[in-house]
Short mmCIF file of C-alpha atoms and ligand atoms in Angstrom, two decimals:
data_model
loop_
_atom_site.label_atom_id
_atom_site.label_comp_id
_atom_site.label_asym_id
_atom_site.label_seq_id
_atom_site.Cartn_x
_atom_site.Cartn_y
_atom_site.Cartn_z
CA MET P 1 -2.31 -27.90 4.66
CA GLY P 2 -2.36 -31.77 5.35
CA PRO P 3 -2.77 -33.63 8.68
CA ALA P 4 0.93 -33.64 9.34
CA THR P 5 1.52 -29.90 8.74
CA PRO P 6 2.76 -28.41 11.83
CA PRO P 7 0.63 -25.65 13.66
CA GLN P 8 0.39 -22.39 11.65
CA LEU P 9 0.19 -18.82 12.66
CA ILE P 10 -1.81 -16.27 10.60
CA VAL P 11 -1.58 -12.78 11.36
CA PHE P 12 -4.24 -10.46 9.89
CA SER P 13 -3.71 -6.92 10.56
CA GLY P 14 -5.64 -3.41 10.05
CA ALA P 15 -4.63 0.37 10.34
CA GLY P 16 -4.17 0.14 14.14
CA LEU P 17 -0.90 -1.90 13.66
CA SER P 18 0.50 1.43 11.92
CA ALA P 19 -1.35 3.98 13.88
CA GLU P 20 1.71 4.20 16.53
CA SER P 21 3.97 4.73 13.77
CA GLY P 22 2.19 8.12 12.87
CA LEU P 23 0.28 6.44 10.10
CA SER P 24 -3.44 7.60 10.50
CA THR P 25 -5.93 5.23 10.78
CA PHE P 26 -8.55 4.63 8.03
CA ARG P 27 -11.91 5.76 9.13
CA GLY P 28 -14.31 3.88 7.57
CA ALA P 29 -17.18 5.40 9.57
CA SER P 30 -16.56 8.94 8.69
CA GLY P 31 -15.94 8.48 4.90
CA LEU P 32 -12.67 10.68 5.45
CA TRP P 33 -9.03 9.75 5.36
CA GLU P 34 -6.78 12.80 6.29
CA ASN P 35 -9.74 14.91 5.79
CA VAL P 36 -10.35 13.80 2.26
CA PRO P 37 -13.63 12.13 1.01
CA LEU P 38 -12.77 8.62 0.36
CA ASP P 39 -15.49 8.62 -2.41
CA VAL P 40 -13.29 11.14 -4.57
CA VAL P 41 -9.86 9.28 -3.94
CA CYS P 42 -10.79 5.74 -3.57
CA ASN P 43 -13.48 4.91 -5.93
CA PHE P 44 -13.01 3.02 -8.90
CA ALA P 45 -15.91 4.28 -10.96
CA THR P 46 -14.85 8.15 -10.51
CA TRP P 47 -10.92 7.93 -10.27
CA GLU P 48 -10.35 8.61 -13.81
CA ARG P 49 -12.53 11.69 -13.59
CA ASN P 50 -10.68 12.66 -10.16
CA PHE P 51 -7.41 11.72 -11.84
CA ASP P 52 -5.62 14.91 -10.43
CA ALA P 53 -6.99 14.47 -6.89
CA VAL P 54 -6.44 10.82 -6.87
CA HIS P 55 -2.74 11.27 -7.75
CA ALA P 56 -2.19 14.20 -5.31
CA PHE P 57 -3.83 12.33 -2.31
CA TYR P 58 -1.71 9.08 -2.80
CA ASP P 59 1.67 11.05 -3.63
CA ALA P 60 0.97 12.62 -0.11
CA ARG P 61 0.59 9.13 1.36
CA ARG P 62 3.44 7.85 -0.56
CA ILE P 63 5.75 10.52 0.81
CA ALA P 64 4.36 10.04 4.60
CA ALA P 65 5.21 6.44 4.22
CA GLY P 66 8.93 7.25 3.10
CA GLY P 67 9.24 9.03 6.65
CA VAL P 68 7.87 6.36 9.15
CA GLN P 69 9.19 3.56 10.72
CA PRO P 70 8.11 0.26 11.73
CA ASN P 71 7.12 0.06 15.55
CA LEU P 72 7.49 -2.67 18.02
CA ALA P 73 4.33 -4.26 16.72
CA HIS P 74 5.69 -4.77 13.30
CA ARG P 75 9.00 -5.88 14.64
CA THR P 76 7.18 -8.50 16.79
CA ILE P 77 5.29 -10.04 13.73
CA ALA P 78 8.56 -10.31 11.81
CA GLY P 79 10.23 -11.98 15.02
CA TRP P 80 7.60 -14.49 14.68
CA GLN P 81 8.09 -15.21 11.25
CA LYS P 82 11.86 -15.53 11.89
CA ARG P 83 11.41 -17.85 14.88
CA TRP P 84 8.87 -20.40 13.05
CA PRO P 85 10.24 -20.22 9.26
CA GLY P 86 7.52 -20.97 6.78
CA ARG P 87 4.76 -21.34 9.41
CA VAL P 88 3.82 -17.79 9.67
CA GLN P 89 1.46 -16.13 7.18
CA VAL P 90 1.09 -12.25 7.32
CA LEU P 91 -1.69 -10.51 5.90
CA THR P 92 -2.49 -7.05 6.17
CA GLN P 93 -5.57 -4.69 5.07
CA ASN P 94 -2.66 -1.84 5.04
CA VAL P 95 -1.16 -0.48 1.95
CA ASP P 96 1.95 0.95 3.81
CA PRO P 97 5.47 -0.97 3.67
CA LEU P 98 6.20 -1.00 7.38
CA LEU P 99 5.69 -4.79 8.03
CA GLU P 100 8.39 -5.47 5.12
CA ARG P 101 10.54 -2.72 6.82
CA ALA P 102 10.49 -4.57 9.92
CA GLY P 103 11.55 -7.95 8.31
CA CYS P 104 8.42 -9.51 7.51
CA GLU P 105 8.43 -11.73 4.24
CA LYS P 106 5.74 -12.36 1.55
CA VAL P 107 3.11 -9.98 2.90
CA VAL P 108 -0.25 -10.52 1.57
CA HIS P 109 -1.28 -6.79 0.82
CA LEU P 110 -5.20 -7.40 0.65
CA HIS P 111 -5.92 -3.83 -0.55
CA GLY P 112 -2.83 -3.15 -2.32
CA ASP P 113 0.40 -1.36 -1.91
CA VAL P 114 0.93 2.61 -1.79
CA LEU P 115 4.33 2.41 -3.03
CA SER P 116 3.28 0.81 -6.59
CA MET P 117 1.55 1.97 -9.45
CA HIS P 118 -1.02 -0.10 -11.79
CA CYS P 119 -1.94 0.40 -15.38
CA VAL P 120 -5.71 -0.77 -15.63
CA ALA P 121 -5.16 -0.84 -19.41
CA CYS P 122 -2.46 -3.38 -19.52
CA ASN P 123 -2.61 -4.62 -15.99
CA LEU P 124 0.99 -4.00 -15.30
CA GLU P 125 1.80 -3.28 -11.65
CA TRP P 126 5.27 -1.64 -10.85
CA LYS P 127 7.14 -0.23 -7.77
CA ILE P 128 8.02 3.22 -7.72
CA GLU P 129 9.13 3.32 -3.95
CA THR P 130 8.48 6.73 -2.01
CA GLY P 131 7.92 10.08 -3.20
CA ALA P 132 5.41 11.43 -5.56
CA TYR P 133 4.56 9.59 -8.83
CA ASP P 134 6.17 11.57 -11.94
CA GLN P 135 3.21 10.88 -13.97
CA SER P 136 5.38 9.42 -17.05
CA GLY P 137 3.15 6.84 -17.80
CA CYS P 138 2.98 3.09 -17.88
CA PRO P 139 6.43 1.54 -18.84
CA THR P 140 4.72 -1.38 -20.95
CA CYS P 141 2.15 0.45 -23.12
CA GLY P 142 3.05 3.77 -22.64
CA LYS P 143 -0.57 5.34 -21.56
CA LYS P 144 -0.91 8.12 -18.82
CA LYS P 145 -4.27 8.53 -17.85
CA THR P 146 -4.69 4.63 -17.19
CA VAL P 147 -2.18 4.73 -14.43
CA LYS P 148 -3.64 4.70 -11.01
CA PRO P 149 -2.08 3.78 -7.66
CA ALA P 150 -1.95 0.04 -6.92
CA VAL P 151 -4.30 0.47 -4.01
CA VAL P 152 -7.63 -1.38 -4.28
CA PHE P 153 -10.41 1.37 -4.44
CA PHE P 154 -13.94 0.70 -3.69
CA GLY P 155 -15.71 -1.03 -6.69
CA GLN P 156 -12.58 -2.59 -7.74
CA ALA P 157 -11.76 -6.60 -7.35
CA ALA P 158 -9.32 -7.54 -4.77
CA PRO P 159 -7.56 -10.56 -6.13
CA ALA P 160 -5.68 -11.27 -2.70
CA TYR P 161 -8.95 -12.04 -1.67
CA GLU P 162 -8.66 -15.35 -2.82
CA ILE P 163 -5.78 -15.92 -0.75
CA LEU P 164 -7.39 -15.04 1.89
CA HIS P 165 -10.57 -17.20 1.74
CA ALA P 166 -7.93 -20.09 0.84
CA ILE P 167 -6.22 -19.75 4.15
CA VAL P 168 -9.36 -19.21 6.33
CA GLY P 169 -10.96 -22.08 4.57
CA GLY P 170 -7.62 -24.31 5.63
CA LEU P 171 -7.66 -23.20 9.15
CA ARG P 172 -7.74 -26.29 11.84
CA PRO P 173 -8.04 -26.20 15.61
CA VAL P 174 -4.37 -26.53 15.78
CA ASP P 175 -3.53 -23.18 14.02
CA THR P 176 -3.75 -19.75 15.50
CA ALA P 177 -5.05 -16.43 14.02
CA VAL P 178 -3.94 -12.97 15.66
CA VAL P 179 -6.27 -10.18 14.29
CA VAL P 180 -4.65 -6.86 15.07
CA GLY P 181 -5.70 -3.24 14.63
CA THR P 182 -8.87 -3.48 12.60
CA SER P 183 -12.76 -2.56 13.07
CA GLY P 184 -13.66 -5.18 10.81
CA THR P 185 -15.68 -2.50 8.97
CA VAL P 186 -14.00 -3.53 5.35
CA LEU P 187 -13.31 -7.06 6.03
CA PRO P 188 -15.41 -8.99 8.90
CA ALA P 189 -12.58 -10.43 10.89
CA ASP P 190 -14.91 -12.13 13.19
CA GLN P 191 -16.76 -13.92 10.57
CA LEU P 192 -13.15 -14.80 9.00
CA PHE P 193 -11.30 -15.87 12.16
CA GLY P 194 -13.56 -15.69 15.15
CA TYR P 195 -15.84 -18.38 13.85
CA SER P 196 -13.08 -20.19 12.09
CA ALA P 197 -11.77 -23.53 13.56
CA ALA P 198 -8.56 -21.93 14.75
CA TYR P 199 -7.63 -20.65 17.91
CA SER P 200 -8.14 -16.73 17.33
CA VAL P 201 -7.10 -13.76 19.36
CA LEU P 202 -8.38 -10.26 18.78
CA ALA P 203 -5.99 -7.68 19.53
CA ASN P 204 -7.57 -4.23 19.30
CA LEU P 205 -7.07 -0.72 21.14
CA GLU P 206 -10.03 -1.10 22.88
CA PRO P 207 -13.43 -3.09 22.68
CA GLY P 208 -16.55 -1.68 20.88
CA THR P 209 -16.25 -2.53 17.14
CA ALA P 210 -19.50 -3.85 14.94
CA MET P 211 -17.53 -6.81 15.14
CA ASP P 212 -18.83 -10.15 17.25
CA GLU P 213 -15.77 -9.91 19.64
CA ALA P 214 -17.07 -12.83 21.46
CA SER P 215 -16.75 -14.81 18.80
CA PHE P 216 -12.67 -14.79 19.30
CA SER P 217 -11.28 -17.52 21.58
CA ALA P 218 -9.43 -14.63 23.33
CA ARG P 219 -9.15 -10.77 23.47
CA SER P 220 -6.36 -8.38 24.18
CA TYR P 221 -6.99 -4.84 24.44
CA GLY P 222 -4.62 -1.86 24.23
CA PRO P 223 -2.01 -0.38 22.05
CA ALA P 224 -0.29 -2.87 19.62
CA THR P 225 3.16 -2.45 20.69
CA GLN P 226 1.91 -3.72 23.99
CA THR P 227 -0.58 -6.44 23.09
CA LEU P 228 1.58 -8.10 20.47
CA PRO P 229 4.60 -8.59 22.42
CA SER P 230 2.54 -9.86 25.27
CA LEU P 231 0.96 -12.88 23.18
CA THR P 232 4.45 -14.33 21.98
CA GLU P 233 4.46 -16.75 24.99
CA LEU P 234 0.80 -17.77 24.28
CA ILE P 235 1.90 -18.30 20.54
CA GLN P 236 4.93 -20.31 21.46
CA THR P 237 2.93 -22.78 23.28
CA ARG P 238 0.47 -23.13 20.62
CA MET P 239 3.12 -23.48 17.76
CA ALA P 240 4.93 -26.17 19.96
CA SER P 241 1.57 -28.23 20.37
CA VAL P 242 1.44 -31.84 18.87
CA THR P 243 -0.13 -32.06 15.53
CA THR P 244 -2.94 -34.65 15.55
CA ARG P 245 -3.16 -36.91 12.60
CA THR P 246 -6.71 -37.17 12.06
CA ASN P 247 -6.15 -39.63 9.34
CA GLN P 248 -4.85 -42.72 11.23
ZN1 ZN W 1 0.22 -0.13 -19.32
#
């Protein structure tokens, strides 16, 4: 982003964004998701050994994703993107498709996408949409046991982190970062955004995460369907501010 680039908005979301749509939040602390140990179904070192359990688990997640609708928080983010074309970047730790269903574009899924499959043999990634995976194998190389959900497992590289770090590294005081619905357990949103050059807002259900919440420029606590719409006025002011040409 050069000095003449107008103010940008970054929205960084976690499970709290989708909670009000009925998708259970990822409970990092308990190590359970829908009462299933994450170490069984979300571990790159063991997933091939747990092949059937892994696919049964993500089939259920994919079926659940088929029946849920985006909520007002997702729609608010989509509204910001429409209002400021090309100036709002949406990053999410969520693997659900609710941001896209609300109308968001170019969403960066930092931890993958539950509606896609990934072949670890040939690296192909493809959409299967909602419903159970038919286990027909990789469309390119034909292998079956090398196909996993395109969700980033523990111990697996997350290529989209490069995009995240490039965006964080480019943040300027004129930019705004909204962090919504995350405990900061997997990705430290305080270190990424709270301590960044940007004006940062933390929008969580309640205080008390392990993050340094005081590092954010502002905090807004409550359900995301209430906190995000209430931020629109502030964001409007920030997006309208004049860019300082520091090279003159
Ligand atoms: Zn393949």
